[in-house]
Tab-separated table of C-alpha atoms in Angstrom:
chain	number	residue	atom	x	y	z
A	1	MET	CA	-0.243	-0.201	-0.121
A	2	ASN	CA	1.374	3.489	-0.947
A	3	LYS	CA	1.853	5.980	1.894
A	4	GLU	CA	-0.920	8.334	-0.086
A	5	LYS	CA	-3.403	5.259	0.225
A	6	ARG	CA	-2.505	4.600	3.426
A	7	ASP	CA	-2.991	8.096	5.203
A	8	MET	CA	-6.250	8.419	3.380
A	9	LEU	CA	-7.466	5.146	4.835
A	10	PHE	CA	-5.995	5.853	8.342
A	11	ASN	CA	-7.913	9.359	8.827
A	12	GLN	CA	-10.695	7.990	7.784
A	13	ALA	CA	-10.737	5.129	9.835
A	14	LYS	CA	-9.700	7.269	12.866
A	15	ASP	CA	-12.505	9.551	12.776
A	16	TRP	CA	-14.942	6.581	12.565
A	17	VAL	CA	-13.173	5.281	15.337
A	18	LEU	CA	-13.643	8.435	17.378
A	19	GLU	CA	-17.365	8.811	16.297
A	20	ALA	CA	-18.173	5.544	17.299
A	21	GLY	CA	-16.544	5.841	20.837
A	22	ARG	CA	-18.428	8.810	21.281
A	23	ASN	CA	-21.705	7.114	20.656
A	24	ILE	CA	-20.504	4.416	23.211
A	25	ARG	CA	-19.925	7.181	26.084
A	26	HIS	CA	-23.259	9.062	25.215
A	27	LYS	CA	-24.975	5.623	25.414
A	28	ILE	CA	-23.049	3.814	28.551
A	29	LYS	CA	-25.542	4.484	31.163
A	30	ASP	CA	-28.386	3.291	28.628
A	31	PRO	CA	-30.011	-0.109	29.962
A	32	LEU	CA	-28.354	-2.988	28.861
A	33	HIS	CA	-29.452	-5.753	26.138
A	34	ILE	CA	-27.310	-8.497	26.650
A	35	ASP	CA	-27.011	-12.093	25.118
A	36	THR	CA	-24.816	-15.004	25.480
A	37	LYS	CA	-22.749	-16.741	22.800
A	38	SER	CA	-20.708	-19.684	23.110
A	39	ASN	CA	-21.172	-19.733	27.248
A	40	ALA	CA	-22.311	-17.833	29.758
A	41	ASN	CA	-19.056	-15.763	29.725
A	42	ASP	CA	-19.349	-14.976	26.031
A	43	LEU	CA	-21.595	-11.927	26.198
A	44	VAL	CA	-22.254	-9.701	23.621
A	45	THR	CA	-24.796	-6.819	23.825
A	46	ALA	CA	-26.810	-4.252	21.631
A	47	MET	CA	-24.354	-2.173	21.670
A	48	ASP	CA	-21.794	-4.604	20.311
A	49	LYS	CA	-23.806	-5.114	17.394
A	50	GLU	CA	-24.559	-1.253	16.483
A	51	THR	CA	-21.208	-0.484	16.703
A	52	GLU	CA	-20.165	-3.296	14.487
A	53	GLU	CA	-22.910	-2.275	11.938
A	54	PHE	CA	-21.770	1.419	12.149
A	55	PHE	CA	-18.757	0.428	10.669
A	56	ALA	CA	-19.866	-1.905	8.254
A	57	ASP	CA	-22.399	0.672	6.754
A	58	HIS	CA	-19.847	3.131	6.567
A	59	ILE	CA	-16.861	1.098	5.000
A	60	LYS	CA	-19.274	-0.523	2.333
A	61	GLY	CA	-20.934	2.606	1.793
A	62	LYS	CA	-17.379	4.311	1.103
A	63	TYR	CA	-15.335	1.253	0.183
A	64	PRO	CA	-17.121	-1.341	-1.676
A	65	ASP	CA	-14.511	-3.193	-3.094
A	66	HIS	CA	-13.204	-3.774	0.764
A	67	SER	CA	-13.574	-6.587	2.955
A	68	ILE	CA	-14.574	-6.855	6.709
A	69	LEU	CA	-13.725	-9.507	8.836
A	70	SER	CA	-15.559	-8.990	12.087
A	71	GLU	CA	-17.198	-10.553	15.090
A	72	GLU	CA	-20.762	-9.785	15.722
A	73	GLY	CA	-21.995	-10.757	11.934
A	74	PHE	CA	-21.685	-8.006	9.869
A	75	GLY	CA	-18.572	-8.732	8.098
A	76	ASP	CA	-17.859	-11.282	5.004
A	77	ASP	CA	-17.191	-14.698	5.050
A	78	LEU	CA	-13.581	-14.546	3.942
A	79	ASN	CA	-11.190	-17.536	3.095
A	80	SER	CA	-8.030	-15.448	2.438
A	81	LEU	CA	-6.769	-11.729	3.110
A	82	GLU	CA	-6.511	-10.825	-0.488
A	83	GLY	CA	-7.449	-7.050	-1.221
A	84	VAL	CA	-8.185	-4.510	1.724
A	85	VAL	CA	-9.398	-5.920	4.813
A	86	TRP	CA	-10.776	-4.440	7.842
A	87	ILE	CA	-10.644	-6.570	10.810
A	88	ILE	CA	-12.976	-4.859	13.431
A	89	ASP	CA	-13.991	-5.933	17.137
A	90	PRO	CA	-16.421	-3.533	18.215
A	91	ILE	CA	-15.779	-3.936	21.643
A	92	ASP	CA	-13.219	-5.841	23.073
A	93	GLY	CA	-14.052	-6.521	26.367
A	94	THR	CA	-17.599	-6.917	26.710
A	95	MET	CA	-17.471	-8.124	30.177
A	96	ASN	CA	-15.693	-5.428	31.336
A	97	PHE	CA	-18.168	-2.958	29.220
A	98	VAL	CA	-20.937	-4.677	31.194
A	99	HIS	CA	-19.727	-5.087	34.665
A	100	GLN	CA	-17.461	-2.220	34.936
A	101	LYS	CA	-18.488	0.579	32.261
A	102	LYS	CA	-14.437	0.981	31.339
A	103	ASN	CA	-11.360	-1.043	29.995
A	104	PHE	CA	-12.773	-1.687	26.918
A	105	ALA	CA	-11.659	-0.672	23.666
A	106	ILE	CA	-12.576	-0.235	19.843
A	107	SER	CA	-10.314	-2.152	17.863
A	108	LEU	CA	-9.557	-1.932	14.247
A	109	ALA	CA	-7.409	-2.892	11.817
A	110	ILE	CA	-6.974	-2.654	8.126
A	111	TYR	CA	-4.697	-5.126	6.208
A	112	GLU	CA	-3.714	-5.356	2.508
A	113	ASP	CA	-2.865	-8.375	1.108
A	114	GLY	CA	-1.888	-9.938	4.458
A	115	ILE	CA	0.175	-7.229	5.321
A	116	GLY	CA	-0.787	-4.950	8.608
A	117	GLU	CA	-1.137	-1.554	7.197
A	118	ILE	CA	-3.086	0.422	9.951
A	119	GLY	CA	-3.786	-0.447	13.724
A	120	LEU	CA	-6.075	1.812	15.828
A	121	ILE	CA	-6.995	0.375	19.453
A	122	TYR	CA	-9.439	2.921	21.146
A	123	ASP	CA	-9.754	3.197	24.894
A	124	VAL	CA	-13.316	4.204	24.782
A	125	MET	CA	-13.880	5.593	28.442
A	126	SER	CA	-10.228	6.860	28.938
A	127	ASP	CA	-10.126	8.255	25.341
A	128	VAL	CA	-6.918	7.123	24.348
A	129	LEU	CA	-6.287	6.089	21.248
A	130	TYR	CA	-3.146	3.799	20.070
A	131	GLN	CA	-2.614	4.261	16.658
A	132	ALA	CA	0.003	2.822	14.050
A	133	LYS	CA	0.742	3.024	10.476
A	134	HIS	CA	2.878	0.268	8.407
A	135	GLY	CA	6.725	1.625	8.756
A	136	GLU	CA	5.913	4.828	10.434
A	137	GLY	CA	5.718	4.126	14.285
A	138	ALA	CA	2.890	4.003	16.836
A	139	TYR	CA	1.338	6.723	18.854
A	140	LYS	CA	-0.669	6.871	22.108
A	141	ASN	CA	-2.762	9.558	21.083
A	142	ASP	CA	-0.228	12.206	19.601
A	143	ILE	CA	2.610	11.080	21.666
A	144	PRO	CA	5.239	8.614	19.751
A	145	LEU	CA	5.678	5.225	21.752
A	146	THR	CA	9.108	4.630	22.719
A	147	PRO	CA	10.732	1.292	21.133
A	148	LEU	CA	10.734	-1.629	23.444
A	149	ASP	CA	13.747	-2.172	25.696
A	150	LYS	CA	16.184	-4.727	23.999
A	151	ASP	CA	18.026	-5.526	26.893
A	152	LYS	CA	15.288	-6.296	29.454
A	153	LYS	CA	16.129	-8.447	32.372
A	154	PHE	CA	13.653	-11.427	32.764
A	155	GLU	CA	13.569	-11.124	36.666
A	156	GLU	CA	11.936	-7.492	35.910
A	157	VAL	CA	8.996	-8.764	33.457
A	158	VAL	CA	5.496	-7.748	33.969
A	159	PHE	CA	3.247	-10.189	31.937
A	160	GLY	CA	-0.390	-9.958	31.004
A	161	LEU	CA	-1.895	-13.528	31.229
A	162	ASN	CA	-5.442	-14.765	30.323
A	163	HIS	CA	-6.018	-17.066	33.021
A	164	PHE	CA	-7.750	-19.632	31.218
A	165	TRP	CA	-4.574	-21.270	30.502
A	166	LEU	CA	-5.177	-22.772	33.788
A	167	CYS	CA	-7.739	-25.031	32.405
A	168	GLU	CA	-5.908	-25.391	28.985
A	169	ASN	CA	-3.314	-28.276	30.353
A	170	ARG	CA	-3.210	-29.681	26.740
A	171	LEU	CA	-1.564	-26.824	25.424
A	172	VAL	CA	1.054	-25.966	28.283
A	173	GLY	CA	2.029	-28.118	31.255
A	174	GLU	CA	0.409	-26.286	34.256
A	175	LYS	CA	3.584	-26.489	36.536
A	176	TYR	CA	5.576	-25.081	33.799
A	177	MET	CA	3.292	-21.914	33.698
A	178	GLN	CA	3.477	-21.610	37.127
A	179	GLN	CA	7.043	-21.488	37.794
A	180	PHE	CA	7.069	-18.884	35.293
A	181	VAL	CA	4.477	-16.649	37.049
A	182	LYS	CA	6.729	-17.472	40.082
A	183	ASP	CA	9.925	-16.476	38.044
A	184	VAL	CA	8.743	-13.245	36.784
A	185	ARG	CA	8.371	-9.658	38.749
A	186	GLY	CA	4.080	-9.950	38.251
A	187	THR	CA	1.480	-10.804	36.339
A	188	ARG	CA	-1.665	-8.875	35.140
A	189	THR	CA	-5.485	-9.625	34.008
A	190	TYR	CA	-6.953	-6.609	32.299
A	191	GLY	CA	-9.793	-8.112	30.379
A	192	SER	CA	-9.197	-7.063	27.026
A	193	ALA	CA	-6.735	-8.544	24.674
A	194	ALA	CA	-6.620	-5.524	22.474
A	195	LEU	CA	-5.543	-3.003	25.603
A	196	GLU	CA	-3.101	-5.744	26.628
A	197	PHE	CA	-1.298	-5.406	23.218
A	198	ALA	CA	-1.580	-1.859	23.402
A	199	PHE	CA	0.308	-2.123	27.008
A	200	VAL	CA	2.839	-4.155	25.266
A	201	ALA	CA	3.553	-1.743	22.896
A	202	GLU	CA	3.676	1.031	25.183
A	203	GLY	CA	6.176	-1.200	27.578
A	204	VAL	CA	3.525	-1.032	30.061
A	205	LEU	CA	3.385	-4.924	29.690
A	206	ASP	CA	6.491	-6.952	28.684
A	207	GLY	CA	4.306	-9.613	27.003
A	208	TYR	CA	0.720	-10.907	26.711
A	209	LEU	CA	-0.063	-14.796	26.495
A	210	SER	CA	-3.791	-16.076	25.434
A	211	MET	CA	-4.561	-19.422	24.460
A	212	ASN	CA	-7.565	-18.949	22.230
A	213	LEU	CA	-7.922	-15.753	20.782
A	214	ALA	CA	-9.883	-14.440	17.144
A	215	PRO	CA	-8.429	-12.169	14.420
A	216	TRP	CA	-10.375	-9.490	15.569
A	217	ASP	CA	-8.997	-9.638	19.071
A	218	VAL	CA	-5.236	-9.103	17.564
A	219	ALA	CA	-5.216	-7.843	14.307
A	220	ALA	CA	-4.880	-4.034	15.228
A	221	GLY	CA	-2.451	-4.974	18.161
A	222	MET	CA	-0.291	-6.698	16.007
A	223	VAL	CA	0.279	-3.552	13.884
A	224	ILE	CA	0.685	-1.569	17.008
A	225	VAL	CA	3.076	-3.970	18.603
A	226	LYS	CA	5.195	-4.438	15.548
A	227	GLU	CA	5.750	-0.774	15.252
A	228	THR	CA	7.460	-0.716	18.719
A	229	GLY	CA	9.997	-3.505	17.989
A	230	GLY	CA	7.447	-6.416	19.539
A	231	VAL	CA	6.653	-9.845	17.837
A	232	THR	CA	3.674	-11.800	17.853
A	233	THR	CA	3.259	-15.490	17.103
A	234	ASN	CA	1.270	-18.609	18.540
A	235	ILE	CA	3.077	-20.569	21.464
A	236	ASP	CA	4.705	-22.273	18.960
A	237	GLY	CA	6.400	-19.616	17.673
A	238	ASN	CA	4.502	-19.429	14.659
A	239	GLN	CA	3.168	-16.992	12.693
A	240	LEU	CA	-0.658	-16.338	12.956
A	241	SER	CA	-2.920	-17.074	10.039
A	242	LEU	CA	-5.417	-14.204	11.166
A	243	LEU	CA	-8.108	-16.269	9.765
A	244	ASP	CA	-8.667	-18.715	12.142
A	245	LYS	CA	-8.484	-18.703	16.316
A	246	ASP	CA	-5.124	-19.543	17.721
A	247	SER	CA	-3.044	-19.032	21.170
A	248	VAL	CA	-1.071	-16.006	20.914
A	249	LEU	CA	1.768	-14.545	22.399
A	250	THR	CA	2.797	-11.187	21.843
A	251	VAL	CA	6.192	-10.044	23.707
A	252	ASN	CA	9.119	-7.976	23.902
A	253	PRO	CA	11.702	-9.794	21.583
A	254	SER	CA	14.284	-9.546	24.367
A	255	ILE	CA	12.265	-11.993	26.452
A	256	GLN	CA	10.524	-14.071	23.706
A	257	GLU	CA	13.454	-16.970	23.435
A	258	ARG	CA	13.368	-17.624	26.996
A	259	LEU	CA	9.891	-17.561	27.490
A	260	LEU	CA	9.114	-20.255	24.627
A	261	ASP	CA	12.207	-22.516	25.250
A	262	SER	CA	12.095	-22.713	29.050
A	263	TYR	CA	8.326	-22.821	29.976
A	264	ILE	CA	6.217	-23.114	26.753
A	265	LYS	CA	8.049	-25.526	24.441
A	266	VAL	CA	8.828	-27.979	27.359
A	267	GLY	CA	5.812	-27.704	29.015
A	268	ARG	CA	4.335	-28.874	25.953
A	269	LYS	CA	6.468	-32.303	25.541
């Protein structure tokens, strides 16, 4: 994607994200209409659907040749990332949205032929926008994010974990992950994969691990983390497909090898 096209799409996407965020804030105290999807903890609200429909209508209205990959049913049925694809999670952290009225985000990415060109993660209630364009660095609002520390000491690591790994012994041996938690400085759980990606890019976290995420959970964060020097793979260290759910590890590269070799790979044997 050339710079002119990237800038044009970025500015339009940013405007829509901020508009969608204003709408959510305006309606944050309205009565909630909540449904469940795969299980009682997998929530979806009318606001999730309304926000995704807002993006779908605007994208298809202005860019009818673009595709959409999204969570709540307003996207396209895709089997490749050919062309320009918008990957959207209208509210990442729906449980936080329902219970806390904060700590959730709009996550929007634009990919072209499988390459992440634009990433936007909007912490709606804090009015903080993490943003990146391919090859142009990452920003928190308009402040550049500092490249990640390449000499991070393992004993100083603060790591984000989705604690469902406790139930996923088929993926990583429980005792190895427990040892990892003991060896690092601390762990945190925020309940929004998009925000945890943003915190890795910012250096607030040194990594984030989850065992089962969808493309819309990670697509924008991958662009932003990459622009600060971070890396994102599955727990085998392989590239994510962005068309299927997978385990996800996004991390400061200075600790990636030790994490994979000392805890995850041996825990999978």
